[in-house]
Amino acid sequence: MKILVPVKRVVDYNVKIRVKSDGTGVETSGVKMSMNPFDEIAVEEAVRLKEKGVATEIVAVSMGLANCAETIRTALAMGADRGILVETDVELQPLAVAKLLRAIAANEKPGMIIMGKQAIDDDMNATGQMLAALLGWGQGTFASKITIEGDKATVTREVDGGLETVALTLPAIVTTDLRLNEPRYASLPNIMKARKKPIETIKPADLGVDPAPRLTTLKVAEPPKRVAGTKVASVAELVEKLKFEAKVI
Ligand code: AMP
């Protein structure tokens, strides 16, 4: 079975996000970029399925500027076999990404697409669900466990009230949650080997998709600064402050 893993290049999760001074977006120039953490979990899961003999090939796909190839290289160093870069300087929104992935899925015919539940830059949490709808495939979102037997996948999902287990017929979409696994670090020999693995570069037009954005960002702003807390000496003082200062009771 072939597994497709979409990997997004995002601002590294350790970086303190700065909003551009003109309020049009988040500053990305001169900022450390990395693979979206949920996508690292997706790559790890695919590699484990290959190690178990369930998967035969892992294809990592990234979409955006040419330097998304670095993100694909990271996936290749973790164990993916080859990469596809959909190169464009158009801002890609979830529907466009889902349409591009649908076209790639039509060419590649994977048994499964494992992707992040959300990208940590825009927190859309939409692409996997849209892709499942476009393809008409089943979906197991927020996965914390995946078991595959034949053409069936059993996915344990992290839902508000606890865990839900769903049975899917392959091909299907799975989106990863934090507890699915702990991604490996790529070893130096594997980073070297990854340099020789192939990455195919294509454009959205090659897939017959117009990636133009449908949503317009009106403004991006920092959250209001939090004011420092104060210590109160007694419950009476707390109640007094809640009543007359905060006016919440
Ligand atoms: P989102 O719906 O934007 O929160 O993203 C959910 C998942 O879709 C991510 O974790 C990725 O697996 C995939 N994805 C979104 N945008 C891209 C992109 N530009 N390139 C590759 N994968 C993407």
Coordinates of C-alpha atoms and ligand atoms in Angstrom, one line a residue:
M1 CA 0.0 0.0 0.0
K2 CA 1.2 3.5 -0.9
I3 CA 0.8 6.2 1.8
L4 CA 0.6 9.9 0.8
V5 CA 1.8 12.3 3.5
P6 CA 1.2 16.1 3.0
V7 CA 3.8 18.1 4.9
K8 CA 3.5 21.8 5.4
R9 CA 6.3 24.2 6.0
V10 CA 5.4 26.5 8.9
V11 CA 7.0 28.9 11.4
D12 CA 8.9 26.7 13.9
Y13 CA 6.8 26.0 17.0
N14 CA 9.6 27.4 19.3
V15 CA 9.5 30.8 17.5
K16 CA 7.7 33.7 19.1
I17 CA 5.3 34.8 16.4
R18 CA 5.5 38.5 15.4
V19 CA 2.7 40.2 13.4
K20 CA 3.9 42.3 10.4
S21 CA 3.8 46.0 11.1
D22 CA 1.2 46.6 8.4
G23 CA -1.2 44.0 9.9
T24 CA -1.3 41.9 6.7
G25 CA 0.0 38.7 8.3
V26 CA 2.7 37.0 10.4
E27 CA 6.4 37.8 9.9
T28 CA 8.1 34.9 8.2
S29 CA 11.3 36.5 6.7
G30 CA 14.4 35.6 8.7
V31 CA 12.3 33.3 10.9
K32 CA 13.1 29.6 11.5
M33 CA 10.7 27.4 9.5
S34 CA 10.1 23.7 10.1
M35 CA 7.7 20.9 9.3
N36 CA 4.3 21.3 10.9
P37 CA 4.5 19.2 14.1
F38 CA 1.3 17.2 13.3
D39 CA 2.8 16.4 9.9
E40 CA 5.9 15.0 11.6
I41 CA 3.6 12.7 13.5
A42 CA 2.0 11.7 10.2
V43 CA 5.4 10.9 8.6
E44 CA 6.4 8.9 11.7
E45 CA 3.2 6.9 11.5
A46 CA 3.6 6.2 7.8
V47 CA 7.2 5.1 8.4
R48 CA 6.1 2.8 11.3
L49 CA 3.5 1.2 8.9
K50 CA 6.2 0.6 6.4
E51 CA 8.5 -0.9 9.0
K52 CA 5.6 -3.3 9.9
G53 CA 5.3 -4.3 6.3
V54 CA 1.9 -2.7 5.9
A55 CA 3.0 0.2 3.7
T56 CA 5.3 -0.3 0.7
E57 CA 5.9 3.3 -0.3
I58 CA 5.6 6.7 1.3
V59 CA 5.2 9.9 -0.8
A60 CA 5.7 13.2 1.0
V61 CA 3.9 16.2 -0.7
S62 CA 4.5 19.9 0.2
M63 CA 2.9 22.9 -1.5
G64 CA 4.1 26.5 -1.5
L65 CA 7.4 28.3 -2.3
A66 CA 10.4 26.4 -3.6
N67 CA 11.9 26.1 -0.1
C68 CA 9.1 23.7 0.8
A69 CA 11.5 21.2 -0.7
E70 CA 13.5 21.4 2.6
T71 CA 10.4 20.2 4.4
I72 CA 10.1 17.3 1.9
R73 CA 13.8 16.5 2.6
T74 CA 13.1 16.3 6.3
A75 CA 10.3 13.8 5.5
L76 CA 12.7 11.8 3.3
A77 CA 15.3 11.8 6.0
M78 CA 12.7 10.4 8.4
G79 CA 12.0 7.5 6.0
A80 CA 9.7 8.7 3.2
D81 CA 10.7 7.3 -0.2
R82 CA 10.1 10.2 -2.6
G83 CA 8.6 13.7 -2.7
I84 CA 6.3 15.9 -4.7
L85 CA 6.6 19.7 -4.5
V86 CA 3.7 21.7 -5.8
E87 CA 5.4 25.0 -6.3
T88 CA 3.5 28.2 -6.2
D89 CA 3.7 31.7 -4.7
V90 CA 0.0 32.0 -4.4
E91 CA -1.3 31.9 -0.8
L92 CA -2.7 28.4 -0.4
Q93 CA -5.9 28.0 1.6
P94 CA -7.3 24.7 2.7
L95 CA -9.7 24.2 -0.2
A96 CA -6.9 24.8 -2.7
V97 CA -4.6 22.4 -0.9
A98 CA -7.4 19.8 -0.8
K99 CA -8.1 20.2 -4.5
L100 CA -4.4 19.8 -5.3
L101 CA -4.2 16.7 -3.1
R102 CA -7.3 15.3 -4.7
A103 CA -5.5 15.6 -8.1
I104 CA -2.3 14.0 -6.7
A105 CA -4.3 11.2 -5.2
A106 CA -6.0 10.5 -8.6
N107 CA -2.5 10.1 -10.1
E108 CA -0.8 8.3 -7.2
K109 CA -3.7 6.1 -6.0
P110 CA -2.6 5.8 -2.4
G111 CA -4.3 3.4 0.0
M112 CA -4.2 6.0 2.7
I113 CA -3.5 9.7 3.2
I114 CA -2.1 10.5 6.6
M115 CA -1.9 14.2 7.4
G116 CA -1.9 16.7 10.3
K117 CA -5.1 17.5 12.1
Q118 CA -4.1 21.2 11.7
A119 CA -1.3 23.4 10.6
I120 CA 0.0 25.4 13.6
D121 CA 0.4 28.6 11.5
D122 CA -3.3 29.2 10.6
D123 CA -5.0 26.5 12.8
M124 CA -7.5 25.9 10.0
N125 CA -8.1 22.2 10.9
A126 CA -10.0 21.9 7.6
T127 CA -7.8 20.4 4.8
G128 CA -8.2 16.7 5.8
Q129 CA -11.9 17.0 6.1
M130 CA -12.3 18.9 2.8
L131 CA -10.1 16.3 1.0
A132 CA -12.1 13.4 2.4
A133 CA -15.3 15.1 1.1
L134 CA -13.8 15.9 -2.3
L135 CA -12.5 12.3 -2.8
G136 CA -15.6 10.7 -1.2
W137 CA -13.4 8.7 1.1
G138 CA -13.9 7.9 4.8
Q139 CA -12.0 9.9 7.4
G140 CA -10.6 9.2 10.8
T141 CA -9.7 12.7 12.2
F142 CA -7.7 13.4 15.4
A143 CA -6.2 9.9 15.4
S144 CA -4.4 8.6 18.5
K145 CA -4.2 5.0 17.2
I146 CA -4.3 3.4 13.8
T147 CA -4.5 -0.3 13.1
I148 CA -4.7 -1.7 9.6
E149 CA -6.0 -5.2 8.5
G150 CA -6.4 -5.9 4.8
D151 CA -8.5 -3.1 3.4
K152 CA -9.8 -1.9 6.7
A153 CA -8.4 0.6 9.1
T154 CA -9.5 1.0 12.7
V155 CA -8.8 4.5 14.0
T156 CA -9.1 5.7 17.6
R157 CA -10.1 9.4 17.7
E158 CA -9.5 11.9 20.5
V159 CA -12.9 13.5 20.9
D160 CA -14.2 15.9 23.6
G161 CA -15.7 13.2 25.9
G162 CA -12.9 10.7 25.5
L163 CA -12.0 8.3 22.7
E164 CA -14.1 7.1 19.8
T165 CA -13.1 4.2 17.6
V166 CA -14.1 4.2 13.9
A167 CA -13.7 1.5 11.2
L168 CA -12.8 2.8 7.8
T169 CA -12.6 1.1 4.4
L170 CA -9.4 2.0 2.5
P171 CA -8.6 4.2 0.8
A172 CA -9.2 6.7 3.6
I173 CA -7.9 9.9 5.2
V174 CA -6.5 9.9 8.7
T175 CA -5.5 13.1 10.5
T176 CA -3.1 12.9 13.4
D177 CA -3.4 14.1 17.0
L178 CA -0.5 14.6 19.4
R179 CA -0.7 11.2 21.2
L180 CA -0.5 9.1 18.0
N181 CA 3.3 8.7 18.4
E182 CA 6.6 10.5 19.1
P183 CA 8.3 11.3 15.8
R184 CA 11.9 10.2 15.5
Y185 CA 14.9 12.4 14.8
A186 CA 16.5 11.8 11.4
S187 CA 19.9 10.2 11.8
L188 CA 22.9 11.7 10.0
P189 CA 23.2 8.7 7.6
N190 CA 19.5 9.0 6.8
I191 CA 19.9 12.8 6.2
M192 CA 22.7 12.0 3.7
K193 CA 20.6 9.2 2.1
A194 CA 17.6 11.6 1.7
R195 CA 19.7 13.8 -0.5
K196 CA 19.6 11.2 -3.2
K197 CA 15.8 10.5 -3.0
P198 CA 13.8 12.0 -5.8
I199 CA 11.6 15.1 -5.5
E200 CA 9.3 15.9 -8.5
T201 CA 8.4 19.6 -8.9
I202 CA 5.1 20.5 -10.5
K203 CA 2.8 23.5 -10.7
P204 CA -0.9 23.7 -9.7
A205 CA -1.7 24.1 -13.4
D206 CA -0.1 20.7 -14.1
L207 CA -2.8 19.3 -11.8
G208 CA -5.5 21.4 -13.5
V209 CA -6.2 23.3 -10.3
D210 CA -6.7 27.0 -9.8
P211 CA -5.3 27.7 -6.3
A212 CA -6.5 31.3 -6.1
P213 CA -7.6 32.2 -2.5
R214 CA -11.3 32.3 -1.7
L215 CA -11.0 34.1 1.6
T216 CA -9.6 37.5 2.2
T217 CA -7.6 38.3 5.4
L218 CA -8.8 41.6 6.6
K219 CA -6.4 42.1 9.4
V220 CA -4.0 40.2 11.6
A221 CA -3.4 41.6 15.1
E222 CA -1.6 40.5 18.2
P223 CA -3.8 39.4 21.2
P224 CA -4.1 42.2 23.8
K225 CA -1.2 42.2 26.3
R226 CA -2.1 40.4 29.5
V227 CA -1.9 42.6 32.6
A228 CA 0.0 41.2 35.6
G229 CA -2.1 39.5 38.4
T230 CA -2.2 40.6 42.0
K231 CA -2.3 38.7 45.2
V232 CA -5.2 39.2 47.6
A233 CA -5.0 38.8 51.4
S234 CA -8.4 37.3 52.0
V235 CA -11.5 35.8 50.4
A236 CA -13.4 38.9 51.4
E237 CA -10.9 41.1 49.5
L238 CA -11.2 38.8 46.4
V239 CA -15.0 39.0 46.5
E240 CA -14.8 42.8 46.9
K241 CA -12.5 43.1 43.8
L242 CA -14.6 40.7 41.7
K243 CA -17.7 42.8 42.6
F244 CA -16.4 46.3 42.3
E245 CA -13.2 46.2 40.2
A246 CA -13.8 43.4 37.7
K247 CA -17.6 43.7 38.1
V248 CA -18.0 40.0 37.2
I249 CA -20.2 39.0 40.1
Ligands
AMP1 P1 -5.0 23.0 8.0 O1 -6.3 22.5 7.5 O2 -4.5 24.2 7.2 O3 -5.0 23.2 9.5 O4 -3.9 21.9 7.7 C1 -4.1 20.5 8.0 C2 -3.1 19.6 7.3 O5 -3.2 19.8 5.8 C3 -1.6 19.9 7.6 O6 -1.3 19.3 8.8 C4 -0.9 19.3 6.4 O7 -0.9 17.9 6.5 C5 -1.9 19.6 5.2 N1 -1.5 20.9 4.6 C6 -2.1 22.1 4.7 N2 -1.4 23.0 3.9 C7 -0.4 22.3 3.3 C8 0.6 22.7 2.4 N3 0.7 23.9 1.9 N4 1.4 21.7 1.9 C9 1.3 20.4 2.4 N5 0.4 20.1 3.2 C10 -0.5 21.0 3.7

